[in-house]
Short mmCIF file of C-alpha atoms in Angstrom, two decimals:
data_model
loop_
_atom_site.label_atom_id
_atom_site.label_comp_id
_atom_site.label_asym_id
_atom_site.label_seq_id
_atom_site.Cartn_x
_atom_site.Cartn_y
_atom_site.Cartn_z
CA MET A 919 -71.68 57.73 39.48
CA VAL A 920 -71.32 53.39 38.97
CA ALA A 921 -68.12 52.12 40.89
CA LYS A 922 -65.48 50.10 39.73
CA SER A 923 -65.87 46.92 39.82
CA ARG A 924 -63.22 44.83 41.70
CA ASN A 925 -62.80 42.83 38.78
CA ALA A 926 -62.22 44.70 35.69
CA LEU A 927 -58.79 45.01 34.12
CA SER A 928 -56.84 47.72 35.20
CA GLU A 929 -53.42 46.69 32.88
CA GLU A 930 -54.46 45.65 29.44
CA ILE A 931 -54.29 42.42 28.08
CA ILE A 932 -51.23 41.31 26.97
CA LEU A 933 -50.74 38.61 23.88
CA ILE A 934 -47.45 36.44 24.67
CA SER A 935 -49.02 33.19 21.59
CA ARG A 936 -51.30 32.53 20.28
CA GLY A 937 -53.40 30.69 22.97
CA ILE A 938 -51.81 33.07 26.14
CA ALA A 939 -51.59 36.80 27.14
CA ILE A 940 -51.69 37.86 30.94
CA TYR A 941 -53.88 40.17 32.56
CA LYS A 942 -54.51 42.48 35.68
CA VAL A 943 -57.84 43.20 37.28
CA GLY A 944 -58.72 45.48 40.09
CA ALA A 945 -59.17 42.92 43.10
CA SER A 946 -55.46 41.50 43.11
CA PRO A 947 -51.80 42.67 42.10
CA TYR A 948 -50.78 40.07 41.01
CA TRP A 949 -51.03 38.95 37.19
CA GLN A 950 -53.49 36.53 36.01
CA CYS A 951 -52.62 34.30 32.62
CA ARG A 952 -55.25 32.91 30.36
CA VAL A 953 -54.31 29.63 28.43
CA ARG A 954 -55.84 27.79 25.78
CA ASP A 955 -55.84 24.00 26.96
CA THR A 956 -55.75 22.82 23.41
CA ARG A 957 -58.14 19.30 24.58
CA THR A 958 -60.87 20.84 25.16
CA LYS A 959 -61.03 24.08 23.77
CA LYS A 960 -61.44 25.72 26.56
CA TYR A 961 -59.75 28.89 28.16
CA VAL A 962 -58.14 28.39 31.95
CA VAL A 963 -57.69 31.12 34.10
CA ARG A 964 -53.77 30.78 36.34
CA SER A 965 -52.70 33.30 39.01
CA THR A 966 -48.28 33.87 37.87
CA LYS A 967 -48.47 35.18 41.65
CA GLU A 968 -45.96 37.97 40.44
CA THR A 969 -46.44 41.68 40.27
CA SER A 970 -43.76 42.09 38.01
CA ARG A 971 -44.94 41.91 33.83
CA ILE A 972 -41.39 40.64 33.03
CA LYS A 973 -41.99 37.93 36.00
CA ALA A 974 -45.55 37.04 34.78
CA ARG A 975 -44.82 36.74 31.19
CA LEU A 976 -42.27 33.88 32.19
CA ALA A 977 -44.66 32.29 34.48
CA ALA A 978 -46.88 32.33 31.70
CA GLU A 979 -45.19 30.04 29.76
CA GLU A 980 -44.41 28.29 32.01
CA ILE A 981 -48.77 27.27 33.04
CA ALA A 982 -49.37 27.27 28.91
CA ALA A 983 -45.97 24.61 29.40
CA ASP A 984 -47.38 23.17 32.18
CA LEU A 985 -50.89 22.55 31.13
CA ARG A 986 -50.11 21.74 27.75
CA GLY A 987 -47.56 19.03 29.00
CA SER A 988 -49.35 15.82 27.31
CA VAL A 989 -50.38 17.48 23.69
CA LYS A 990 -47.29 16.42 21.39
CA ARG A 991 -46.85 19.84 18.53
CA VAL A 992 -47.92 18.54 15.47
CA GLU A 993 -45.89 19.78 12.06
CA ARG A 994 -48.05 21.69 10.59
CA GLU A 995 -46.85 19.44 6.95
CA PHE A 996 -47.66 15.95 9.14
CA THR A 997 -51.43 17.81 10.06
CA PHE A 998 -55.22 15.26 8.50
CA GLU A 999 -55.59 19.68 7.21
CA ALA A 1000 -52.66 19.41 5.29
CA TYR A 1001 -53.16 15.86 3.93
CA GLY A 1002 -56.61 16.94 2.97
CA LYS A 1003 -55.74 20.13 0.78
CA ARG A 1004 -52.84 17.67 -0.85
CA MET A 1005 -56.21 15.72 -1.44
CA ILE A 1006 -57.78 18.23 -2.50
CA GLN A 1007 -55.29 19.09 -5.50
CA LYS A 1008 -55.32 15.77 -6.55
CA ALA A 1009 -58.79 15.52 -7.20
CA ASP A 1010 -59.06 18.69 -8.81
CA ARG A 1011 -56.39 16.97 -11.07
CA MET A 1012 -58.22 13.70 -11.99
CA VAL A 1013 -61.47 16.19 -12.51
CA ALA A 1014 -59.14 18.12 -14.97
CA ASN A 1015 -58.01 15.03 -16.50
CA GLY A 1016 -61.59 13.37 -17.02
CA GLU A 1017 -60.63 11.03 -15.53
CA ARG A 1018 -63.34 11.85 -12.42
CA HIS A 1019 -66.64 13.60 -12.13
CA THR A 1020 -66.51 17.14 -10.73
CA ASN A 1021 -69.04 15.79 -8.21
CA TYR A 1022 -65.78 13.70 -6.89
CA ALA A 1023 -63.50 16.76 -6.59
CA ARG A 1024 -66.72 18.83 -4.75
CA ASP A 1025 -68.01 16.05 -2.34
CA ILE A 1026 -63.88 16.07 -1.16
CA ARG A 1027 -64.48 19.48 -0.42
CA TYR A 1028 -68.04 19.63 1.14
CA CYS A 1029 -66.34 16.70 3.31
CA LEU A 1030 -63.40 18.44 4.59
CA GLU A 1031 -64.38 21.35 4.50
CA ASN A 1032 -67.97 21.60 6.15
CA GLU A 1033 -67.70 23.46 8.94
CA ALA A 1034 -70.67 22.25 11.01
CA TRP A 1035 -69.09 19.09 10.49
CA GLY A 1036 -66.24 18.66 7.85
CA LEU A 1037 -63.37 16.26 8.88
CA TYR A 1038 -61.45 19.39 9.24
CA ARG A 1039 -63.34 20.51 12.57
CA GLN A 1040 -62.92 17.00 14.07
CA LEU A 1041 -59.61 15.71 13.11
CA GLY A 1042 -57.63 18.67 10.85
CA ALA A 1043 -55.21 19.88 13.81
CA LYS A 1044 -53.99 16.03 13.99
CA ASP A 1045 -50.67 14.18 13.78
CA VAL A 1046 -51.56 11.61 10.41
CA ARG A 1047 -48.73 9.95 11.88
CA GLU A 1048 -50.77 8.97 14.75
CA ILE A 1049 -54.53 8.46 13.63
CA ARG A 1050 -56.22 5.28 14.58
CA THR A 1051 -59.48 3.26 14.06
CA ARG A 1052 -61.34 4.90 17.58
CA ASP A 1053 -60.19 8.09 16.28
CA TYR A 1054 -62.34 7.74 13.08
CA GLN A 1055 -65.29 5.93 14.77
CA GLN A 1056 -65.29 9.37 17.44
CA ALA A 1057 -65.01 11.32 14.76
CA MET A 1058 -67.84 9.71 12.95
CA GLU A 1059 -69.87 9.14 16.45
CA LYS A 1060 -69.48 12.62 16.57
CA ILE A 1061 -70.91 13.46 13.16
CA GLN A 1062 -73.54 11.56 13.93
CA ALA A 1063 -74.73 13.09 16.66
CA ASP A 1064 -74.19 16.68 15.46
CA ARG A 1065 -75.94 15.95 12.68
CA PRO A 1066 -77.86 12.68 13.06
CA ASP A 1067 -80.32 13.93 9.41
CA LEU A 1068 -77.12 12.82 7.79
CA SER A 1069 -77.83 9.88 4.71
CA THR A 1070 -75.31 6.84 4.90
CA SER A 1071 -75.15 7.84 1.54
CA THR A 1072 -73.24 11.40 2.49
CA ARG A 1073 -71.62 9.20 5.90
CA ASN A 1074 -69.71 6.61 3.34
CA ILE A 1075 -68.60 9.66 1.10
CA LEU A 1076 -67.31 10.61 4.78
CA THR A 1077 -65.47 7.70 4.86
CA SER A 1078 -64.85 7.40 1.50
CA THR A 1079 -62.89 11.19 2.02
CA PHE A 1080 -60.80 10.27 5.22
CA ARG A 1081 -59.51 7.45 3.51
CA ASN A 1082 -58.58 9.31 0.11
CA VAL A 1083 -56.56 11.67 2.49
CA LEU A 1084 -54.96 9.02 4.47
CA LYS A 1085 -53.79 6.95 0.93
CA VAL A 1086 -51.75 9.94 0.18
CA ALA A 1087 -49.57 10.15 3.18
CA ARG A 1088 -49.28 6.84 3.06
CA ASP A 1089 -47.93 7.32 -0.29
CA ASP A 1090 -45.25 9.53 0.46
CA GLY A 1091 -43.92 6.97 2.89
CA VAL A 1092 -45.47 8.82 5.93
CA ILE A 1093 -47.66 5.82 7.47
CA ASP A 1094 -47.17 2.06 6.96
CA ALA A 1095 -51.46 1.36 6.29
CA VAL A 1096 -54.71 3.45 6.57
CA PRO A 1097 -55.87 2.06 9.15
CA ALA A 1098 -59.84 0.44 9.50
CA THR A 1099 -63.14 2.50 8.21
CA PRO A 1100 -66.17 0.38 9.58
CA ARG A 1101 -68.67 1.55 6.72
CA ALA A 1102 -72.56 2.48 8.43
CA ARG A 1103 -75.01 -0.36 6.12
CA GLN A 1104 -76.37 1.76 3.56
CA LYS A 1105 -79.97 0.70 2.65
CA ASP A 1106 -79.90 0.47 -1.60
CA ALA A 1107 -81.66 3.02 -2.78
CA PRO A 1108 -84.85 0.29 -5.96
CA ARG A 1109 -84.23 1.87 -9.32
CA SER A 1110 -87.54 1.68 -11.96
CA TYR A 1111 -87.45 0.14 -15.37
CA PHE A 1112 -89.82 -0.07 -17.22
CA PRO A 1113 -91.54 -3.48 -17.59
CA PHE A 1114 -90.70 -5.08 -21.34
CA HIS A 1115 -92.09 -8.49 -22.96
CA PRO A 1116 -90.80 -11.13 -22.46
CA LEU A 1117 -90.92 -10.77 -18.67
CA VAL A 1118 -94.65 -9.33 -19.03
CA ALA A 1119 -97.38 -10.25 -21.02
CA LYS A 1120 -97.24 -8.29 -24.72
CA LYS A 1121 -100.32 -6.88 -23.48
CA ASP A 1122 -98.50 -5.19 -20.51
CA ASP A 1123 -94.91 -3.90 -22.06
CA LEU A 1124 -94.76 -0.29 -20.57
CA TYR A 1125 -91.63 0.22 -22.03
CA LYS A 1126 -93.70 0.13 -25.72
CA ARG A 1127 -95.75 2.06 -24.58
CA VAL A 1128 -93.95 4.70 -23.44
CA ILE A 1129 -91.44 5.08 -26.53
CA GLN A 1130 -95.49 4.64 -28.46
CA THR A 1131 -96.54 7.96 -26.85
CA ALA A 1132 -93.63 10.08 -27.32
CA LYS A 1133 -93.85 9.15 -30.36
CA ASP A 1134 -97.32 9.98 -31.43
CA LEU A 1135 -96.78 13.43 -29.12
CA GLY A 1136 -94.10 14.69 -31.09
CA GLY A 1137 -96.26 13.79 -34.70
CA LYS A 1138 -99.45 16.02 -32.34
CA GLY A 1139 -97.59 18.79 -31.26
CA THR A 1140 -98.33 19.15 -28.18
CA GLU A 1141 -96.45 21.31 -26.47
CA VAL A 1142 -95.67 21.90 -22.39
CA ARG A 1143 -95.43 25.15 -21.06
CA GLY A 1144 -95.28 26.51 -24.78
CA LEU A 1145 -92.48 24.87 -25.72
CA PRO A 1146 -94.02 21.54 -27.97
CA ILE A 1147 -93.04 17.59 -27.80
CA THR A 1148 -91.01 16.91 -31.12
CA ASP A 1149 -90.00 13.88 -32.32
CA GLU A 1150 -86.74 14.53 -31.34
CA LEU A 1151 -88.01 13.22 -27.73
CA TYR A 1152 -89.40 10.44 -29.44
CA ASP A 1153 -85.20 9.90 -30.84
CA LEU A 1154 -83.38 10.69 -27.55
CA ALA A 1155 -86.23 7.50 -25.40
CA LEU A 1156 -84.62 5.41 -28.23
CA PHE A 1157 -80.84 6.59 -28.41
CA LEU A 1158 -80.78 6.12 -24.02
CA THR A 1159 -81.83 3.01 -24.11
CA HIS A 1160 -80.05 2.12 -26.85
CA SER A 1161 -76.20 3.62 -25.65
CA PHE A 1162 -76.71 3.23 -21.65
CA LEU A 1163 -76.08 6.65 -21.30
CA ARG A 1164 -77.30 8.47 -18.21
CA PRO A 1165 -80.26 11.18 -19.25
CA THR A 1166 -77.57 13.87 -17.34
CA VAL A 1167 -75.72 17.00 -18.49
CA SER A 1168 -72.21 15.58 -17.98
CA GLU A 1169 -73.25 12.47 -19.77
CA VAL A 1170 -76.62 12.52 -23.02
CA TYR A 1171 -76.96 16.19 -23.11
CA ALA A 1172 -73.06 16.52 -23.22
CA LEU A 1173 -72.87 14.53 -26.46
CA LYS A 1174 -71.83 16.34 -29.46
CA HIS A 1175 -71.18 15.08 -33.19
CA SER A 1176 -67.61 14.70 -32.56
CA ASP A 1177 -68.32 12.93 -29.85
CA ILE A 1178 -69.94 10.07 -32.03
CA THR A 1179 -68.42 7.20 -33.96
CA VAL A 1180 -70.46 5.47 -37.05
CA ALA A 1181 -68.68 1.71 -37.27
CA ASP A 1182 -69.29 -1.57 -38.40
CA ASP A 1183 -69.35 -5.00 -37.44
CA PRO A 1184 -71.38 -5.22 -35.85
CA LYS A 1185 -73.54 -2.22 -36.61
CA ARG A 1186 -72.90 0.42 -33.47
CA LEU A 1187 -72.47 3.75 -32.13
CA LEU A 1188 -69.25 4.45 -31.09
CA VAL A 1189 -70.23 6.85 -28.44
CA THR A 1190 -67.62 8.98 -26.18
CA VAL A 1191 -68.72 10.19 -22.84
CA ARG A 1192 -65.94 12.57 -21.91
CA ALA A 1193 -66.69 13.82 -17.70
CA GLY A 1194 -69.31 11.46 -17.43
CA LYS A 1195 -70.41 10.64 -13.89
CA THR A 1196 -67.14 7.64 -13.24
CA GLY A 1197 -64.74 10.07 -15.57
CA TYR A 1198 -64.25 9.30 -19.24
CA ARG A 1199 -64.78 6.09 -21.01
CA VAL A 1200 -66.43 4.95 -24.78
CA ALA A 1201 -69.01 3.06 -25.09
CA ASN A 1202 -70.30 0.75 -27.46
CA SER A 1203 -74.12 1.16 -28.63
CA MET A 1204 -76.68 -1.34 -29.24
CA PRO A 1205 -78.08 -1.36 -33.63
CA GLY A 1206 -80.77 0.34 -32.45
CA ALA A 1207 -78.72 3.62 -31.37
CA VAL A 1208 -77.55 3.63 -35.42
CA PRO A 1209 -80.90 4.96 -36.78
CA VAL A 1210 -81.96 7.30 -34.49
CA TYR A 1211 -78.37 8.76 -35.20
CA GLU A 1212 -79.31 9.25 -38.99
CA ARG A 1213 -82.47 10.75 -38.04
CA ILE A 1214 -80.29 13.71 -35.81
CA ARG A 1215 -77.44 14.42 -39.09
CA ARG A 1216 -81.31 14.91 -41.22
CA ARG A 1217 -82.34 17.43 -38.52
CA TYR A 1218 -79.93 18.90 -38.75
CA PRO A 1219 -78.03 18.67 -41.97
CA ASP A 1220 -75.31 21.55 -41.19
CA ALA A 1221 -74.39 20.61 -37.50
CA LYS A 1222 -70.70 20.75 -37.27
CA PRO A 1223 -68.39 18.72 -34.31
CA ASP A 1224 -69.23 20.77 -31.55
CA ASP A 1225 -72.66 20.82 -32.35
CA TYR A 1226 -75.01 18.75 -29.37
CA LEU A 1227 -76.55 16.56 -30.77
CA PHE A 1228 -79.88 16.40 -28.79
CA TYR A 1229 -81.87 19.69 -28.97
CA PRO A 1230 -78.19 21.92 -29.50
CA GLN A 1231 -80.19 25.24 -29.90
CA TYR A 1232 -79.99 25.27 -25.92
CA LEU A 1233 -76.42 26.48 -24.69
CA ASN A 1234 -77.49 26.09 -21.25
CA ARG A 1235 -77.42 22.70 -20.93
CA GLU A 1236 -78.92 22.68 -17.51
CA THR A 1237 -82.65 24.47 -19.29
CA ALA A 1238 -82.33 21.32 -21.64
CA ALA A 1239 -82.85 18.76 -19.46
CA ARG A 1240 -84.83 20.67 -17.39
CA ASN A 1241 -87.11 20.57 -20.86
CA VAL A 1242 -86.95 16.70 -21.97
CA GLN A 1243 -88.21 16.53 -18.29
CA ARG A 1244 -91.28 18.11 -17.78
CA GLN A 1245 -91.88 16.97 -20.99
CA PHE A 1246 -91.38 13.15 -20.73
CA ARG A 1247 -93.61 13.75 -17.53
CA VAL A 1248 -96.40 14.30 -19.96
CA VAL A 1249 -95.33 11.28 -22.71
CA LEU A 1250 -95.77 9.16 -18.89
CA ASP A 1251 -99.12 11.24 -17.95
CA GLU A 1252 -100.12 9.86 -21.24
CA ALA A 1253 -98.87 6.43 -21.21
CA GLY A 1254 -100.70 6.10 -17.49
CA ILE A 1255 -98.17 5.49 -15.81
CA LYS A 1256 -97.24 6.99 -13.04
CA ASP A 1257 -94.95 4.65 -9.81
CA ASP A 1258 -93.52 1.59 -10.51
CA PRO A 1259 -95.43 -0.90 -8.28
CA ALA A 1260 -91.89 -3.65 -6.97
CA ALA A 1261 -90.46 -0.49 -6.45
CA GLY A 1262 -92.39 2.07 -4.62
CA ILE A 1263 -90.74 4.74 -6.68
CA LYS A 1264 -91.83 7.43 -9.58
CA TYR A 1265 -90.40 7.44 -13.00
CA THR A 1266 -88.39 9.50 -14.59
CA ILE A 1267 -86.52 9.13 -17.41
CA TYR A 1268 -83.35 7.65 -15.48
CA SER A 1269 -85.91 4.87 -15.66
CA LEU A 1270 -84.62 4.37 -19.21
CA ARG A 1271 -81.15 4.57 -18.58
CA HIS A 1272 -82.39 1.17 -15.77
CA THR A 1273 -84.85 -0.85 -19.01
CA ALA A 1274 -81.81 -0.50 -20.55
CA ILE A 1275 -80.01 -2.30 -18.55
CA CYS A 1276 -82.48 -5.26 -17.83
CA MET A 1277 -82.77 -5.59 -21.28
CA ARG A 1278 -79.32 -6.76 -21.79
CA LEU A 1279 -79.57 -9.38 -19.58
CA ILE A 1280 -82.82 -10.52 -20.05
CA LEU A 1281 -82.68 -10.26 -23.87
CA SER A 1282 -79.30 -11.68 -23.85
CA HIS A 1283 -80.93 -14.90 -22.20
CA GLY A 1284 -77.39 -15.36 -19.86
CA GLU A 1285 -75.89 -14.50 -22.76
CA VAL A 1286 -74.42 -11.29 -21.57
CA ASN A 1287 -71.45 -10.94 -19.71
CA ILE A 1288 -72.24 -8.39 -17.13
CA PHE A 1289 -68.03 -7.18 -17.15
CA ASN A 1290 -68.43 -5.49 -20.59
CA LEU A 1291 -72.02 -4.00 -19.73
CA ALA A 1292 -70.97 -2.67 -16.98
CA LYS A 1293 -68.54 -0.98 -18.77
CA ASN A 1294 -70.38 -0.23 -20.69
CA ALA A 1295 -72.79 1.92 -19.02
CA GLY A 1296 -69.48 3.26 -16.65
CA THR A 1297 -71.41 1.98 -13.08
CA SER A 1298 -69.85 -1.74 -11.75
CA VAL A 1299 -70.47 -5.38 -11.15
CA GLU A 1300 -71.71 -5.13 -8.00
CA GLN A 1301 -73.65 -2.00 -9.14
CA ILE A 1302 -75.43 -4.14 -11.43
CA GLU A 1303 -75.32 -6.83 -9.01
CA ARG A 1304 -76.76 -5.05 -6.31
CA PHE A 1305 -79.67 -2.87 -7.64
CA TYR A 1306 -80.86 -4.73 -11.33
CA ALA A 1307 -79.57 -9.30 -11.49
CA ARG A 1308 -81.11 -9.14 -8.28
CA ARG A 1309 -84.23 -7.43 -9.16
CA LEU A 1310 -85.47 -10.16 -12.91
CA PRO A 1311 -86.09 -13.76 -12.67
CA LEU A 1312 -83.92 -16.21 -13.65
CA SER A 1313 -84.31 -17.96 -16.85
CA ARG A 1314 -83.86 -21.89 -18.30
CA GLU A 1315 -80.99 -19.73 -20.58
CA MET A 1316 -79.23 -17.83 -16.97
CA ALA A 1317 -79.41 -21.19 -15.60
CA ILE A 1318 -76.96 -22.54 -19.16
CA ASN A 1319 -75.35 -19.41 -19.07
CA LEU A 1320 -73.86 -20.42 -15.64
CA GLN A 1321 -73.04 -23.50 -16.01
CA LYS A 1322 -70.84 -23.23 -19.07
CA PHE A 1323 -67.38 -23.83 -19.44
CA GLY A 1324 -64.70 -21.97 -21.10
CA GLY A 1325 -64.98 -23.22 -25.03
CA GLN A 1326 -68.24 -24.90 -24.83
CA SER A 1327 -71.48 -22.98 -27.73
#
């Protein structure tokens, strides 16, 4: 028979309160106290020097008070986690109202609740009234040490989430200002666009080559995974270029006939994007989108207001988007176009949106208002300057526009 260890329990463990317990072992006549140190996240064991269970309970509470004396108890309503939950509720409301894309609420929830490195794990129990820049920096340093593979973009989303949570506290009057939060420097990801005339010679105009190839393959009925390429792909490519929309499930593939209004003076479409990447907006198209819409109406003469504009037979819009992506890759292969040598990345159907923005900057001869262009495309002036304008050559017309004063023609 195995002898019982002197350190084995001789009395049942008694839980006094959260993180505080007493117990006895055979090696000592005294009750032992075990306390969780909230600063180190470890347990500390001390002898109560008491043989009486009642006195041992009192001694354990005194020991815990001494250990935790420098840790101020935070009322739950003032914790970072409490305000984080309120921020999630706010984000959900903004998404429901169409003010923000669904990704906005998803990203905030992910940055706060991630079990491995989320902000709740780093700052959840802290009092928002006492959070300073140094607390933010220590949290971000810990996240970087635990997950060095996180992209700069993800770290910046973490920063935005931290600030948004504290803005809720600020708006409550709990804090006067949000602490400074230095952002990680982000390396800009290049945007690929199809070179077009007059940026390049007419024979090197890749945009026209792509559009013509899409039209030719639609006429031939070339099949991709059993699905024929039709002239609908050609119309979709033109529509993206003339409307500045994103080829995503939340933008172009979400469009219904009720979202389109034909307007005059100038001739254009008013395109209602209900839940795009940057939320709700009404975009003005270029005139070239109008005949595209007229062909769509002829293609689907019995279309109802709630029917989708492109590929309405697919109620699952993810499926529609995937089919188009596959067919557009075949168009690029047929046209002999693969990589953007300037950006160093592959062309995709998204390149049509980038081409549309670049075309406005160039073909307007420097006359386009970048603020209006950004608003219409659902982006920002900063994005246009960082990802589009800086890659385009300066022209004489742009120089004239730069030097123009109000009222001059």
